[in-house]
Short mmCIF file of C-alpha atoms in Angstrom, two decimals:
data_model
loop_
_atom_site.label_atom_id
_atom_site.label_comp_id
_atom_site.label_asym_id
_atom_site.label_seq_id
_atom_site.Cartn_x
_atom_site.Cartn_y
_atom_site.Cartn_z
CA UNK A 1 8.73 72.55 -59.16
CA UNK A 2 8.44 75.47 -61.54
CA UNK A 3 8.99 75.28 -65.29
CA UNK A 4 9.09 78.35 -67.50
CA UNK A 5 9.24 78.60 -71.28
CA UNK A 6 8.60 81.23 -73.94
CA UNK A 7 7.39 81.23 -77.52
CA UNK A 8 6.32 83.72 -80.16
CA UNK A 9 2.78 84.03 -81.51
CA UNK A 10 3.62 83.86 -85.21
CA UNK A 11 2.01 82.38 -88.32
CA UNK A 12 3.68 78.92 -88.10
CA UNK A 13 2.55 78.61 -84.47
CA UNK A 14 -1.04 79.53 -85.41
CA UNK A 15 -1.08 77.00 -88.27
CA UNK A 16 0.24 74.30 -85.93
CA UNK A 17 -2.33 75.22 -83.29
CA UNK A 18 -5.21 75.04 -85.79
CA UNK A 19 -4.06 71.78 -87.38
CA UNK A 20 -3.51 69.98 -84.09
CA UNK A 21 -6.74 71.24 -82.48
CA UNK A 22 -9.15 70.72 -85.38
CA UNK A 23 -9.69 66.94 -85.02
CA UNK A 24 -10.86 67.50 -81.42
CA UNK A 25 -13.00 70.54 -82.19
CA UNK A 26 -16.73 70.77 -82.74
CA UNK A 27 -15.99 72.56 -86.03
CA UNK A 28 -14.34 69.56 -87.69
CA UNK A 29 -17.52 68.71 -89.64
CA UNK A 30 -19.64 70.99 -91.83
CA UNK A 31 -22.99 72.14 -90.49
CA UNK A 32 -25.05 69.70 -92.55
CA UNK A 33 -28.36 70.54 -90.89
CA UNK A 34 -27.93 74.27 -91.53
CA UNK A 35 -26.93 73.66 -95.15
CA UNK A 36 -29.90 71.38 -95.79
CA UNK A 37 -32.27 73.82 -94.11
CA UNK A 38 -31.01 76.78 -96.17
CA UNK A 39 -31.25 74.83 -99.43
CA UNK A 40 -34.76 73.54 -98.67
CA UNK A 41 -35.98 76.99 -97.60
CA UNK A 42 -34.33 78.56 -100.65
CA UNK A 43 -36.02 76.12 -103.02
CA UNK A 44 -39.33 76.59 -101.20
CA UNK A 45 -38.93 80.34 -101.54
CA UNK A 46 -38.31 80.08 -105.28
CA UNK A 47 -40.85 77.39 -106.24
CA UNK A 48 -43.36 77.44 -103.38
CA UNK A 49 -43.70 81.15 -102.73
CA UNK A 50 -42.56 82.40 -106.11
CA UNK A 51 -40.17 84.83 -104.39
CA UNK A 52 -36.94 84.51 -106.33
CA UNK A 53 -35.11 87.12 -104.26
CA UNK A 54 -35.71 85.33 -100.96
CA UNK A 55 -34.92 81.90 -102.43
CA UNK A 56 -31.73 83.08 -104.11
CA UNK A 57 -30.63 84.84 -100.92
CA UNK A 58 -31.05 81.65 -98.88
CA UNK A 59 -29.21 79.57 -101.50
CA UNK A 60 -26.36 82.12 -101.49
CA UNK A 61 -26.19 81.84 -97.69
CA UNK A 62 -25.78 78.06 -98.08
CA UNK A 63 -23.01 78.63 -100.62
CA UNK A 64 -21.34 81.14 -98.31
CA UNK A 65 -21.44 78.58 -95.48
CA UNK A 66 -19.71 76.03 -97.74
CA UNK A 67 -17.02 78.56 -98.68
CA UNK A 68 -16.52 79.50 -95.01
CA UNK A 69 -16.03 75.84 -94.11
CA UNK A 70 -13.57 75.27 -96.95
CA UNK A 71 -11.45 78.32 -96.04
CA UNK A 72 -11.76 78.03 -92.24
CA UNK A 73 -8.02 77.40 -91.69
CA UNK A 74 -6.63 80.48 -93.53
CA UNK A 75 -9.49 82.62 -92.20
CA UNK A 76 -8.77 81.60 -88.58
CA UNK A 77 -5.01 82.17 -88.96
CA UNK A 78 -5.61 85.55 -90.63
CA UNK A 79 -7.85 86.66 -87.75
CA UNK A 80 -5.17 85.60 -85.25
CA UNK A 81 -2.49 87.46 -87.22
CA UNK A 82 -4.62 90.62 -87.18
CA UNK A 83 -5.00 90.50 -83.40
CA UNK A 84 -2.94 92.74 -81.13
CA UNK A 85 -1.13 89.77 -79.61
CA UNK A 86 0.24 88.57 -82.95
CA UNK A 87 4.03 88.65 -82.97
CA UNK A 88 4.29 89.04 -79.21
CA UNK A 89 6.23 86.74 -76.93
CA UNK A 90 4.30 84.55 -74.49
CA UNK A 91 5.75 83.22 -71.25
CA UNK A 92 4.29 80.00 -69.88
CA UNK A 93 4.90 79.08 -66.26
CA UNK A 94 4.01 75.62 -64.94
CA UNK A 95 3.90 75.37 -61.15
CA UNK A 96 1.99 73.57 -58.40
CA UNK A 97 -1.09 75.80 -58.86
CA UNK A 98 -1.47 75.49 -62.62
CA UNK A 99 -0.38 77.07 -65.87
CA UNK A 100 0.13 80.81 -66.14
CA UNK A 101 0.39 82.49 -69.52
CA UNK A 102 1.56 86.07 -69.74
CA UNK A 103 2.29 88.43 -72.58
CA UNK A 104 2.01 92.15 -73.11
CA UNK A 105 -1.69 91.99 -74.04
CA UNK A 106 -3.30 89.19 -72.05
CA UNK A 107 -2.68 87.09 -68.96
CA UNK A 108 -4.55 84.00 -67.90
CA UNK A 109 -4.21 81.16 -65.45
CA UNK A 110 -5.49 77.61 -65.82
CA UNK A 111 -5.62 75.64 -62.58
CA UNK A 112 -4.78 71.95 -62.65
CA UNK A 113 -8.16 70.97 -61.20
CA UNK A 114 -9.92 72.80 -64.09
CA UNK A 115 -8.27 70.56 -66.70
CA UNK A 116 -10.55 67.67 -67.66
CA UNK A 117 -8.31 65.93 -70.16
CA UNK A 118 -4.80 66.12 -71.63
CA UNK A 119 -4.61 64.98 -75.25
CA UNK A 120 -1.19 64.30 -76.73
CA UNK A 121 -1.01 65.10 -80.45
CA UNK A 122 1.86 64.68 -82.89
CA UNK A 123 3.19 68.18 -82.27
CA UNK A 124 1.84 69.21 -78.87
CA UNK A 125 -0.60 68.92 -76.00
CA UNK A 126 -4.26 69.88 -75.93
CA UNK A 127 -5.60 70.79 -72.50
CA UNK A 128 -9.40 70.47 -72.35
CA UNK A 129 -11.25 72.36 -69.64
CA UNK A 130 -14.74 73.72 -69.06
CA UNK A 131 -13.78 77.00 -70.73
CA UNK A 132 -12.42 75.37 -73.92
CA UNK A 133 -9.16 73.98 -75.24
CA UNK A 134 -5.63 75.30 -74.91
CA UNK A 135 -2.82 74.13 -77.19
CA UNK A 136 0.83 73.94 -76.15
CA UNK A 137 3.46 73.01 -78.74
CA UNK A 138 5.98 70.28 -77.88
CA UNK A 139 8.64 72.41 -79.58
CA UNK A 140 8.77 74.64 -76.51
CA UNK A 141 8.53 71.84 -73.92
CA UNK A 142 11.06 69.33 -72.71
CA UNK A 143 10.20 65.78 -71.59
CA UNK A 144 10.34 66.70 -67.90
CA UNK A 145 7.76 69.45 -68.40
CA UNK A 146 5.46 67.16 -70.43
CA UNK A 147 5.62 64.53 -67.69
CA UNK A 148 4.89 67.22 -65.08
CA UNK A 149 1.81 68.38 -67.03
CA UNK A 150 0.46 64.83 -67.33
CA UNK A 151 1.07 64.12 -63.66
CA UNK A 152 -0.51 67.34 -62.34
CA UNK A 153 -3.49 67.31 -64.70
CA UNK A 154 -4.50 63.75 -63.86
CA UNK A 155 -4.42 64.12 -60.08
#
């Protein structure tokens, strides 16, 4: 069996991809250890060494890390929108070998045996493999294709 579908890499797709992938990502929590380390080193630089420039710099790095965590969603979507592939149409093909994704800028193939886990979210499917996670929106899939993905990935 071969299933083929297409979708466009646009801003709503990127927002959906980020929102559905975040709970399963390593970046869902702030980097508490890094923040604590920067604050402690900054305070040590100011009060222990008497170097206000070094201490202030380290405290500003901690603040910058907090701001980066707070704005991670719009920053990630903006970076995706600035990429060459933004706005292009992607063709997904599901066959007996795996999943093939093709567009004008990049092609990749994910074999079924490389998929470790299929996670069903509210709006799509997350395919976890050794190389990372791939998100596929349910808006472009029909029930038959979703069943095919679950069946092939769990064999």
